[in-house]
CSV table of C-alpha atoms in Angstrom, one decimal:
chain,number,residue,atom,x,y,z
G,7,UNK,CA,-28.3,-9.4,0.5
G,8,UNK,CA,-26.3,-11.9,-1.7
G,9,UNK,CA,-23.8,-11.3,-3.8
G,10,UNK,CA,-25.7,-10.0,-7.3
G,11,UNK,CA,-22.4,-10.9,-9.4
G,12,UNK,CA,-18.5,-11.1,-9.6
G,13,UNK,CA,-17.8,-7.8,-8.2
G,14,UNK,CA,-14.5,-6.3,-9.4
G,15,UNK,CA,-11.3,-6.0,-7.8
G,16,UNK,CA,-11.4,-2.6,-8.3
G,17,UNK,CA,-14.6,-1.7,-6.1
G,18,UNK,CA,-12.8,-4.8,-3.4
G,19,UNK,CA,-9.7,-2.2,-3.4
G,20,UNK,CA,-12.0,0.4,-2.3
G,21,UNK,CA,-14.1,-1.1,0.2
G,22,UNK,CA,-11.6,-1.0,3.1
G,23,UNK,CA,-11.5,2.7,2.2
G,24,UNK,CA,-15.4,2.7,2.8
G,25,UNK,CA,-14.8,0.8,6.1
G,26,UNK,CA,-12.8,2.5,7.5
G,27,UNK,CA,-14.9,6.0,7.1
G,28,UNK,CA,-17.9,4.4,8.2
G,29,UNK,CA,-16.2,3.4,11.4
G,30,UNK,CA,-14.9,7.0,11.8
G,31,UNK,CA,-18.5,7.9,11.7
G,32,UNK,CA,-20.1,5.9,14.0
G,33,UNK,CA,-17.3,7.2,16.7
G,34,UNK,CA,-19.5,10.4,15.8
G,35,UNK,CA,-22.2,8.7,16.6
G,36,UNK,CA,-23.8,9.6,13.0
G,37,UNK,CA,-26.4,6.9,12.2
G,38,UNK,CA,-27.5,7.5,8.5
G,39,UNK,CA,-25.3,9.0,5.4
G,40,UNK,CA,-26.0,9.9,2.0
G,41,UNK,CA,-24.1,9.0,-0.9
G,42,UNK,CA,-23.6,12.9,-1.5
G,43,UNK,CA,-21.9,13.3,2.1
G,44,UNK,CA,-19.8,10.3,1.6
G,45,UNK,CA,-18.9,11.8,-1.5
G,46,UNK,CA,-17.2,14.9,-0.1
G,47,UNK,CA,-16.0,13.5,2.5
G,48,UNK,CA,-14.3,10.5,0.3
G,49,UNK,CA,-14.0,12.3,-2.8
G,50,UNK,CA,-15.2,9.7,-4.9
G,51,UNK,CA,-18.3,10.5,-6.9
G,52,UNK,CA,-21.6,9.9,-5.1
G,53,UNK,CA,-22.9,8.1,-8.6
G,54,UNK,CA,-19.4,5.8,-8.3
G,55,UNK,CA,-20.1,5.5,-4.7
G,56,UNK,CA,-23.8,3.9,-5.3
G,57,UNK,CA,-22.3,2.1,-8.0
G,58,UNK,CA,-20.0,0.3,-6.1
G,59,UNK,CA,-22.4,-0.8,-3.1
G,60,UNK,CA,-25.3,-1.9,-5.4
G,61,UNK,CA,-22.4,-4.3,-6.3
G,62,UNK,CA,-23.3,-6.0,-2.9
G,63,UNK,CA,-26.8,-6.0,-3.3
G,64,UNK,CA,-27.2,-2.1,-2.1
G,65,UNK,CA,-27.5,-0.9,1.6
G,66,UNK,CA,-29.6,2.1,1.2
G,67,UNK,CA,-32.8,3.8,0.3
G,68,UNK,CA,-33.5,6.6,-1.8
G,69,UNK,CA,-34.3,9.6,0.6
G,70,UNK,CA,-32.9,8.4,3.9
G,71,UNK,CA,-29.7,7.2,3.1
G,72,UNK,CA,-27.4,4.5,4.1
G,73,UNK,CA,-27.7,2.9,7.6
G,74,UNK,CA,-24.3,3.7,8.9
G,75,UNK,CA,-24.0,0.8,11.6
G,76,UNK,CA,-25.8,-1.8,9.1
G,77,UNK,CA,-23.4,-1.0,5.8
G,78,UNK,CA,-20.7,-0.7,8.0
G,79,UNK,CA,-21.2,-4.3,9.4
G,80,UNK,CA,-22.1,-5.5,6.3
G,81,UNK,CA,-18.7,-4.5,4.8
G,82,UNK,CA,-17.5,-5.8,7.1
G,83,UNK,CA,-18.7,-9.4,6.4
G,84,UNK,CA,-17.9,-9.0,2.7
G,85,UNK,CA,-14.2,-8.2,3.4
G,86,UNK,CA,-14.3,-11.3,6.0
G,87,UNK,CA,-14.0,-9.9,9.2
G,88,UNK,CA,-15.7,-12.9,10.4
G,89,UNK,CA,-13.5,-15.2,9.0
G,90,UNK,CA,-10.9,-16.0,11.9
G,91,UNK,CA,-7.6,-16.7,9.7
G,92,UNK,CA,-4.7,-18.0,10.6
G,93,UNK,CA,-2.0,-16.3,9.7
G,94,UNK,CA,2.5,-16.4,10.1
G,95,UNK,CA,5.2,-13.9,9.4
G,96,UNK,CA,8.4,-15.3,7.8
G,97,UNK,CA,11.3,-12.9,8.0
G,98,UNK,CA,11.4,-11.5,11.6
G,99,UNK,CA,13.5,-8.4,10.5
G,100,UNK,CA,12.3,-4.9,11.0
G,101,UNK,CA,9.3,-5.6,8.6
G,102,UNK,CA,8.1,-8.5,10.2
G,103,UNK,CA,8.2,-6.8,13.1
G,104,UNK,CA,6.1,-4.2,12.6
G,105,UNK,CA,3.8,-6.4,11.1
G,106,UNK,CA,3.9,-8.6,14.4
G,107,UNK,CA,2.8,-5.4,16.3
G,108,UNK,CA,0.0,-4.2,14.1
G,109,UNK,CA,-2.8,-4.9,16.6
G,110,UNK,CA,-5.0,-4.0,14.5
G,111,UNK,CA,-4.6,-7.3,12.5
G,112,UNK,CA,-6.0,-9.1,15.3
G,113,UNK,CA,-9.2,-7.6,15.9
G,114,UNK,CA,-10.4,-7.9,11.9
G,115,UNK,CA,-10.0,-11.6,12.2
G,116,UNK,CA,-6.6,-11.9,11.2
G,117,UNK,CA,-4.7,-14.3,14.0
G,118,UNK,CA,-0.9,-14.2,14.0
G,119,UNK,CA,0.1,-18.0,14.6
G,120,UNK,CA,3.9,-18.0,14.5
G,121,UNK,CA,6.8,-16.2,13.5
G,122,UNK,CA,9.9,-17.8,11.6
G,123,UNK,CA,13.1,-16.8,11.1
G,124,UNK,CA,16.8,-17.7,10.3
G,125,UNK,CA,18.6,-15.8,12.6
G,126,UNK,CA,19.9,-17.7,15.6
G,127,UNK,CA,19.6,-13.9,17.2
G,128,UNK,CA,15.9,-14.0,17.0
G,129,UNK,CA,15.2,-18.3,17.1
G,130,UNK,CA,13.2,-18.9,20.2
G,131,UNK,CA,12.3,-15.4,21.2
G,132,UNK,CA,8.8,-14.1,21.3
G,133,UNK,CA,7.0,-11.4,19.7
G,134,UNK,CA,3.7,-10.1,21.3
G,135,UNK,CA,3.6,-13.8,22.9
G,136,UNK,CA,4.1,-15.2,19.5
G,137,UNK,CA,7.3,-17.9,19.3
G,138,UNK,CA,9.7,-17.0,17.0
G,139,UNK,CA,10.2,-20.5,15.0
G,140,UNK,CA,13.1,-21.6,13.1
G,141,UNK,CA,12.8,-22.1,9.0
G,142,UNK,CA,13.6,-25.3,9.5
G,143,UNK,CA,10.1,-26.2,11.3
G,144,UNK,CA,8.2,-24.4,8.8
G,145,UNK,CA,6.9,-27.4,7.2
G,146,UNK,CA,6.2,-29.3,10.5
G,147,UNK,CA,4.8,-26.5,11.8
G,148,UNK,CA,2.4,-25.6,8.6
G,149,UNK,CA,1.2,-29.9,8.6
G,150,UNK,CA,0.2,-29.4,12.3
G,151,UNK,CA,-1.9,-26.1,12.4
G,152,UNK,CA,-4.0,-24.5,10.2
G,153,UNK,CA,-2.6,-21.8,8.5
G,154,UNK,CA,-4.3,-19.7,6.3
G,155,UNK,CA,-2.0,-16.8,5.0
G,156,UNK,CA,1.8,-16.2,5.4
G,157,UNK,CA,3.3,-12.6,5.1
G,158,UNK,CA,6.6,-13.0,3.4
G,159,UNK,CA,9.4,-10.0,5.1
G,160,UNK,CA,11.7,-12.1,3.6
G,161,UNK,CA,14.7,-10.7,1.3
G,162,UNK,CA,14.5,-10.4,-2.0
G,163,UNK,CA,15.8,-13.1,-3.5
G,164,UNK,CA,14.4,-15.9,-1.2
G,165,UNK,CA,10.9,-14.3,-1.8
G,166,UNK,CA,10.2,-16.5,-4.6
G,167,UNK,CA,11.5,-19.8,-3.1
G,168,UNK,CA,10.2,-19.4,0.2
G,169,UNK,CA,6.6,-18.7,-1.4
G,170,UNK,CA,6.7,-21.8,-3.2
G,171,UNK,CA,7.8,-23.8,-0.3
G,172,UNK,CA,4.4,-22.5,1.9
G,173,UNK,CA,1.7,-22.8,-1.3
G,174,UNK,CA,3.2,-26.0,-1.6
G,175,UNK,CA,2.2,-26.9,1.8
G,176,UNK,CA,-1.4,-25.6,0.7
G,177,UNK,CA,-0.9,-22.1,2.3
G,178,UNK,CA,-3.7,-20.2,0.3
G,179,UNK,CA,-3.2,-16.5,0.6
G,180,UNK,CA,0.3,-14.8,0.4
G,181,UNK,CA,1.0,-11.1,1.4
G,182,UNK,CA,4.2,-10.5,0.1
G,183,UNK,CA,6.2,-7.1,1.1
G,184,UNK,CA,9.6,-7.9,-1.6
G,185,UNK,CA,9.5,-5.4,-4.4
G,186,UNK,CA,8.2,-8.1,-6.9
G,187,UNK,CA,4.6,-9.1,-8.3
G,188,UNK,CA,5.1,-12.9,-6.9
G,189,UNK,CA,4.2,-15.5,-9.4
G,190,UNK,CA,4.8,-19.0,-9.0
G,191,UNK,CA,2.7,-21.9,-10.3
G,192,UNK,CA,0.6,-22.6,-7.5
G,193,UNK,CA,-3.2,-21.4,-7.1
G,194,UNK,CA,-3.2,-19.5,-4.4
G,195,UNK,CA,-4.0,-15.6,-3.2
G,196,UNK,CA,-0.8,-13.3,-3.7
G,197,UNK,CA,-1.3,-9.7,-2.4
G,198,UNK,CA,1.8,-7.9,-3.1
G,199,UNK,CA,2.4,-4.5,-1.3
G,200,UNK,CA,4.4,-2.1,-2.8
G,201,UNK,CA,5.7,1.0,-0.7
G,202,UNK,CA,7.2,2.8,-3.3
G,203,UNK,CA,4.2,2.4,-5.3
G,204,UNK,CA,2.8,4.9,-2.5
G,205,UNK,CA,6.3,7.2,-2.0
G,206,UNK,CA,6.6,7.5,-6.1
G,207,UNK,CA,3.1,8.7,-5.9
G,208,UNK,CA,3.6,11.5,-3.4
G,209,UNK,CA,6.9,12.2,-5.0
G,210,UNK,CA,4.2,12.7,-9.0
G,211,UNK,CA,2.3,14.7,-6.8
G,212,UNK,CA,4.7,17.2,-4.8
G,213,UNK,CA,6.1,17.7,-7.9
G,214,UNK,CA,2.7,18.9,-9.5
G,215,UNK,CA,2.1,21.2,-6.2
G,216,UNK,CA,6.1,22.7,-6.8
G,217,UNK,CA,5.4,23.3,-10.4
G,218,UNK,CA,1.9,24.8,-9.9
G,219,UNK,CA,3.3,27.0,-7.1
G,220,UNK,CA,6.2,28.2,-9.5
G,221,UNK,CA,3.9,29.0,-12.0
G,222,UNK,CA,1.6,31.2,-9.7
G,223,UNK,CA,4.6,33.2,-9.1
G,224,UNK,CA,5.6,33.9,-12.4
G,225,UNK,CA,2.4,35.1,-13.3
G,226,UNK,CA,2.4,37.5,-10.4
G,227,UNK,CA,5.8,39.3,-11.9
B,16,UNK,CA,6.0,15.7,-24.7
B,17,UNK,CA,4.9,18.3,-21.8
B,18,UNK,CA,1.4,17.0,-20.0
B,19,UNK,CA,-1.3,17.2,-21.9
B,20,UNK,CA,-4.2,17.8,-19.3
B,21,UNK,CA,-4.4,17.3,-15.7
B,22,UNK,CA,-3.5,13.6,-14.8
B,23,UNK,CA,-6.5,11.7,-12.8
B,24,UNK,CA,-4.6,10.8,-9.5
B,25,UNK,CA,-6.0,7.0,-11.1
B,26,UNK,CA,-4.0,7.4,-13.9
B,27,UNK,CA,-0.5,8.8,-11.4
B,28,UNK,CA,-1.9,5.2,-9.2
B,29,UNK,CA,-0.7,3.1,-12.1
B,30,UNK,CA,2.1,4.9,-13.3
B,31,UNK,CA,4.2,2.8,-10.7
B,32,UNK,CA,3.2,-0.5,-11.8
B,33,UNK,CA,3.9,0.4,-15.5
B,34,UNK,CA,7.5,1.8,-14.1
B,35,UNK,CA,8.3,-2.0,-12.7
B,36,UNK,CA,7.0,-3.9,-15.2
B,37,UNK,CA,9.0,-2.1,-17.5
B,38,UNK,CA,12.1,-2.2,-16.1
B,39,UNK,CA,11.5,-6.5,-15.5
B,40,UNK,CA,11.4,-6.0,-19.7
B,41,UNK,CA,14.4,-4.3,-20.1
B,42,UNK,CA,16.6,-6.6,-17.7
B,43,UNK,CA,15.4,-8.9,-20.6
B,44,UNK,CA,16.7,-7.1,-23.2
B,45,UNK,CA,13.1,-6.7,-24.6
B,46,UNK,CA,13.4,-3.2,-26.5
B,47,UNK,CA,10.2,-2.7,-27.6
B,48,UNK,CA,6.2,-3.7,-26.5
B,49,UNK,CA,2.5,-3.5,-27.4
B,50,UNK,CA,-0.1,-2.4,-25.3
B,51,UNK,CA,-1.9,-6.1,-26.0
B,52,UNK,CA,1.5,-7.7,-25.1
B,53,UNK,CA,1.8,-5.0,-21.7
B,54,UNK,CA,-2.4,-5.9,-21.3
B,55,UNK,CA,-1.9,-9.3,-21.3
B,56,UNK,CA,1.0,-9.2,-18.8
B,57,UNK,CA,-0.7,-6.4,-16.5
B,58,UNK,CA,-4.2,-7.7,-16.3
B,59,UNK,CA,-4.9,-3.7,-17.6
B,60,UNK,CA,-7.2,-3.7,-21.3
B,61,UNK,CA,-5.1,-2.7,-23.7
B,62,UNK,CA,-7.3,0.4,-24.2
B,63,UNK,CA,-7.1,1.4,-20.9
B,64,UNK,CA,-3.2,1.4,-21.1
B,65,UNK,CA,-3.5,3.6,-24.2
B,66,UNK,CA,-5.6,5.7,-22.9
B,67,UNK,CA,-3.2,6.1,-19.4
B,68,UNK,CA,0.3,6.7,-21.8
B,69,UNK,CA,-1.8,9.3,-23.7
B,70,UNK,CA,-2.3,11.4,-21.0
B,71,UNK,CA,1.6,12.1,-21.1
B,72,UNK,CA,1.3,12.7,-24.3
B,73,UNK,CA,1.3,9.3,-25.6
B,74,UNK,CA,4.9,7.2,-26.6
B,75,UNK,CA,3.5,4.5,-28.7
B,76,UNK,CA,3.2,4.4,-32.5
B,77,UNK,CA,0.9,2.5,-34.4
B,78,UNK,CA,2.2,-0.8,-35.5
B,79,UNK,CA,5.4,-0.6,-33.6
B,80,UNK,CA,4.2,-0.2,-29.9
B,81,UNK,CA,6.3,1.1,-27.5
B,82,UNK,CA,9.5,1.6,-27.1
B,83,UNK,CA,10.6,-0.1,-23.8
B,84,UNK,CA,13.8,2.2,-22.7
B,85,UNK,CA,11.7,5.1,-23.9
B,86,UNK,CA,8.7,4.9,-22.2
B,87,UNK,CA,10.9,3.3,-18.8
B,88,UNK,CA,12.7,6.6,-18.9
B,89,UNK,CA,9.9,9.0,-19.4
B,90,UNK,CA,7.3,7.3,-16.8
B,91,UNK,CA,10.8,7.7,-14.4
B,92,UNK,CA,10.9,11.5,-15.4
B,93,UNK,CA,7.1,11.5,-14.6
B,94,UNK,CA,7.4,10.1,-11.4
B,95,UNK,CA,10.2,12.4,-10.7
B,96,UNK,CA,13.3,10.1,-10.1
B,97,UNK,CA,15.5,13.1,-10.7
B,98,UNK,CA,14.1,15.3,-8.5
B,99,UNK,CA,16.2,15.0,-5.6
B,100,UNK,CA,14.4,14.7,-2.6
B,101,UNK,CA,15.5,15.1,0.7
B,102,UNK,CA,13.5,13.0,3.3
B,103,UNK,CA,13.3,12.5,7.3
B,104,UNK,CA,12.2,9.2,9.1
B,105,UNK,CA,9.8,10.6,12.6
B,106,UNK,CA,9.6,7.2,14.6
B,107,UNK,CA,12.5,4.8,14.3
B,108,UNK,CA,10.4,2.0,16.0
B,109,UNK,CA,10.1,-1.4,13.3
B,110,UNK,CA,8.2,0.5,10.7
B,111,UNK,CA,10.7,3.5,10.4
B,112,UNK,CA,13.6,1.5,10.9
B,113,UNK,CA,12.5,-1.2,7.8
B,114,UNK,CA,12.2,2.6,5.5
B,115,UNK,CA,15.6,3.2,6.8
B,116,UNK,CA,16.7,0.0,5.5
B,117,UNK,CA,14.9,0.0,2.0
B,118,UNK,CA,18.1,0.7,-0.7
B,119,UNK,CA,15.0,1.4,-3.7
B,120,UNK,CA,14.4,5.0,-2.4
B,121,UNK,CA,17.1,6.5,-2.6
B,122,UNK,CA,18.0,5.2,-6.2
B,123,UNK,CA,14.8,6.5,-7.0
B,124,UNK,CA,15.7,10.2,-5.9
B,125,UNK,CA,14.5,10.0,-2.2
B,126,UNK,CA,17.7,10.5,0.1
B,127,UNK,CA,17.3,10.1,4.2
B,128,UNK,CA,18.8,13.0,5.5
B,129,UNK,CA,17.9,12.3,9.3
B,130,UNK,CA,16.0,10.1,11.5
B,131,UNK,CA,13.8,11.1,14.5
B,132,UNK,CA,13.0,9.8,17.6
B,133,UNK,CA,12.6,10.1,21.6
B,134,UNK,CA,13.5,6.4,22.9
B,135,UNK,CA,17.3,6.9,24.9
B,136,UNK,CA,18.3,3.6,23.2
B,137,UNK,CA,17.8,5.2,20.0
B,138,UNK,CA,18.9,9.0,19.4
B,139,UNK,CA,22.5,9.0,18.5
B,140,UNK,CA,22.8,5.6,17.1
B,141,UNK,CA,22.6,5.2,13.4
B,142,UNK,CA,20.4,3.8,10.3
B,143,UNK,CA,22.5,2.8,7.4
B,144,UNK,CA,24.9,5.7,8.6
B,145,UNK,CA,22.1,8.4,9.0
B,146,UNK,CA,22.1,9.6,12.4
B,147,UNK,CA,18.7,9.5,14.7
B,148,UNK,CA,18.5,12.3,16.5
B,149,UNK,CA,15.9,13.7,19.3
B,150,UNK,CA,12.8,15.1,18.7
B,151,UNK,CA,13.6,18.2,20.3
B,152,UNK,CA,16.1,19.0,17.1
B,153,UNK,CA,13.5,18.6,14.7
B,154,UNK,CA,12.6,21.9,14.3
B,155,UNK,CA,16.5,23.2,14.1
B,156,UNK,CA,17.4,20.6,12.1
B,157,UNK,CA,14.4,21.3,9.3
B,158,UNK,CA,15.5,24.9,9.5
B,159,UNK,CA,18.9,24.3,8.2
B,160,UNK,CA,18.0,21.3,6.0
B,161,UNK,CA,16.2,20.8,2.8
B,162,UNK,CA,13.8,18.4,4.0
B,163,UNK,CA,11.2,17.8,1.2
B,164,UNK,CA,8.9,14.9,2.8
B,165,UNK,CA,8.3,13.4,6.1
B,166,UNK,CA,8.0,9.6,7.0
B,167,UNK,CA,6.0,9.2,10.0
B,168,UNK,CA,5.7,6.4,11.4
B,169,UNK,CA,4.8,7.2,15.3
B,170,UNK,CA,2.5,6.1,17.2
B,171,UNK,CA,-1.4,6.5,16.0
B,172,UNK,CA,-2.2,9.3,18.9
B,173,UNK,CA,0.4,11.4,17.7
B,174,UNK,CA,0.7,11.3,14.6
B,175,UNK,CA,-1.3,14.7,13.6
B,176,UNK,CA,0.6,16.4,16.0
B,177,UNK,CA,3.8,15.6,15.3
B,178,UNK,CA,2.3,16.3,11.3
B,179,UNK,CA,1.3,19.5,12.0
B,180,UNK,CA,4.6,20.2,13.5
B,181,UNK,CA,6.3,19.4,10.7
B,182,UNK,CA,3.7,20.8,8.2
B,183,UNK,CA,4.3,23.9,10.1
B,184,UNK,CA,7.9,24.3,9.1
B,185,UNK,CA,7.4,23.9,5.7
B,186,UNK,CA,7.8,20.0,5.3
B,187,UNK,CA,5.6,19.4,1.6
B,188,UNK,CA,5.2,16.1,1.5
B,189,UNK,CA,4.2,13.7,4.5
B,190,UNK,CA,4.3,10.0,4.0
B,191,UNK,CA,1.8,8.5,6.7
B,192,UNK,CA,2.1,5.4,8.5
B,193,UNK,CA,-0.8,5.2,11.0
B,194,UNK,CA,-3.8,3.5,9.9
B,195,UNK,CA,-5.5,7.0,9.4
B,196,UNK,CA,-6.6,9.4,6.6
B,197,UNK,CA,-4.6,12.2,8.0
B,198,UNK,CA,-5.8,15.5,7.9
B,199,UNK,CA,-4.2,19.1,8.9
B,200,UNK,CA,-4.7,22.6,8.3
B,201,UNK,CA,-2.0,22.5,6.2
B,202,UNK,CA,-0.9,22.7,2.0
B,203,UNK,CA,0.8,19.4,2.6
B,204,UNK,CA,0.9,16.7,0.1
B,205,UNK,CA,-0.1,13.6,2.1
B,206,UNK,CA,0.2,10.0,1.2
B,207,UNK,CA,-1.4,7.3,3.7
B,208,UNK,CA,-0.5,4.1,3.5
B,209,UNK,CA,-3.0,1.4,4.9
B,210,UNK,CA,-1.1,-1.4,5.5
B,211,UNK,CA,-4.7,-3.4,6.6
B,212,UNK,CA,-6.4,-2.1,3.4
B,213,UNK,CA,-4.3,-4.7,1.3
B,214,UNK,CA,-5.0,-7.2,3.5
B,215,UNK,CA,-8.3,-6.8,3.7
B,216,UNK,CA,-8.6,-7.5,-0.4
B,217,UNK,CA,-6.3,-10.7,0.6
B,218,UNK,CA,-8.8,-11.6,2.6
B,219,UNK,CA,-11.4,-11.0,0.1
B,220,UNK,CA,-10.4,-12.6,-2.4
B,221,UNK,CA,-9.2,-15.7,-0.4
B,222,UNK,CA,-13.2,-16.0,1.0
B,223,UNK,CA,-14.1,-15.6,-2.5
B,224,UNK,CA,-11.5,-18.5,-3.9
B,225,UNK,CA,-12.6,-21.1,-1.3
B,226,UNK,CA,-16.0,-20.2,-2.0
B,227,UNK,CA,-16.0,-21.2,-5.5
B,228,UNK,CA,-14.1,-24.0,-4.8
B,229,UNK,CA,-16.4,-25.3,-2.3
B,230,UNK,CA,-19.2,-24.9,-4.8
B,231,UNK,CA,-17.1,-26.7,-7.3
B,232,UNK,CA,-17.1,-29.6,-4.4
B,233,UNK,CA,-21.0,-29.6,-4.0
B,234,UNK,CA,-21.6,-29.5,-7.9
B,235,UNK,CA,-19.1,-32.9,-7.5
B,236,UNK,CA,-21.5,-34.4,-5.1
């Protein structure tokens, strides 16, 4: 079940979405789904739905479905579950921290190798058993171990500099939580997270409920 | 330039991204733009982006493009940054405390009005001069507030109660913080954020990059 061809990062964005449903099901102990049930239940289109997982070669068969346990394992692989990354927080501030403490993180294969900071407050302490490093080791530290990904929780206008500093050290993936999209002119994997992507997004659609409530009203005098 | 048809929440997904690019434009006194020249920068088609600005009616014109402070202003209106939007913080552990702490919100028409908790070391103590207060005053304090939407970030077991509870007093929006597609029995607007989801794709793509580069090696060989 290889990859059939470069599959677009707009089914990638919606296979965690996938996962995680499938996971919900097999907690119900539901073996086999059709692209119709996950339809309703995701409310995607079931014809987007088989789209997006013939992308991967296609887990199912017409009349019985989709093995629940298999596509859900084989998502699984194709996000990298398997992959055992190393990964490091700079910025131990309230971000970091509740980064830190996702444990999630842990079990999909995502191993949190050390913490760095500035802040002689936070130097030397631990987080869930993780040492809280000084800035000043991060290039020792990055030479010595294997780091795979750093999650930058630092502020704003250090984001850029500090991500330079780590690709330059061959860091390959960057999840960056500043309010920027992160460029810098180094090949490597930036992820940028943008919470008020998500609250401006509620805010469009509150507004749209509000409106459509107001309207109802109106009618009725 | 009312709405012309119902907006594909797809469509309100991008709206965000087009918001910040544009303002990076106008700190750079760039007045006006095309949709090859936004394309280009975005890594949207150019006919997609069309197609998304006509849904609001459209603000382009032929030949001209887009008129930066223009369309900046009316994707703002769109997104309702005037709307004045009271919110509450439930859970002032790492994750609600970093919320408290981001300045964008409220510039963007999202005021904290109050923050929530049960820990002794927190209620009474202050966020960025917002008071956290028990849990037990929740329900008082939403009945002689306008609280609009609901940041919860408690822990994953009790986050559709404490939902609920806040659904029930007529809370509209709920911004959700536990890795779960919340549902209640409620008319509730409800934005989830999945934190791991974004780092999932990281990890996708970053499998996908050393892949090809490792293929790159072999073809070396």
């Amino acid at each position: 079940m290889g990859l059939k061809k470069k599959v677009s990062i707009a089914v990638v964005r919606r296979l965690p979405r996938y996962y995680r449903y499938l996971a919900d099901l097999l907690k119900l102990d539901i073996t086999r789904v059709s692209s119709k049930e996950l339809s309703v239940s995701m409310g995607i289109t079931a014809s987007q739905i088989r789209q997006d997982l013939n992308c991967f070669g296609g887990f199912g068969q017409q009349g019985y479905g989709y093995n629940v346990a298999l596509l859900y394992n084989e998502i699984g692989n194709i996000l990298g579950f398997n992959n055992d990354y190393q990964t490091i927080i700079i910025g131990a501030g309230n971000m970091g921290q509740a980064l830190a403490n996702y444990t999630n993180f842990e079990k999909r294969g995502y191993k949190l190798v050390s913490v760095f900071d500035v802040a002689p407050n936070l130097v030397g302490k631990k987080i869930k058993g993780v040492e809280i490093r000084h800035m000043d080791q991060l290039e020792e530290f990055i030479k010595n171990n294997k780091v795979d990904i750093a999650m930058l929780c630092v502020p704003y206008d250090h984001t850029p500099d500090v991500a330079e500093r780590v690709a330059r050290l061959g860091v390959a993936g960057l999840w960056n939580f500043s309010p920027m999209d992160l460029k810098i002119p180094y090949d490597v994997v930036v992820e940028n997270v943008h919470l008020s992507d998500s609250l401006m997004v509620l805010g469009y659609r509150l507004n749209d409920k509000l409106k459509n409530e107001k309207q109802k009203k109106e009618k009725l005098i």
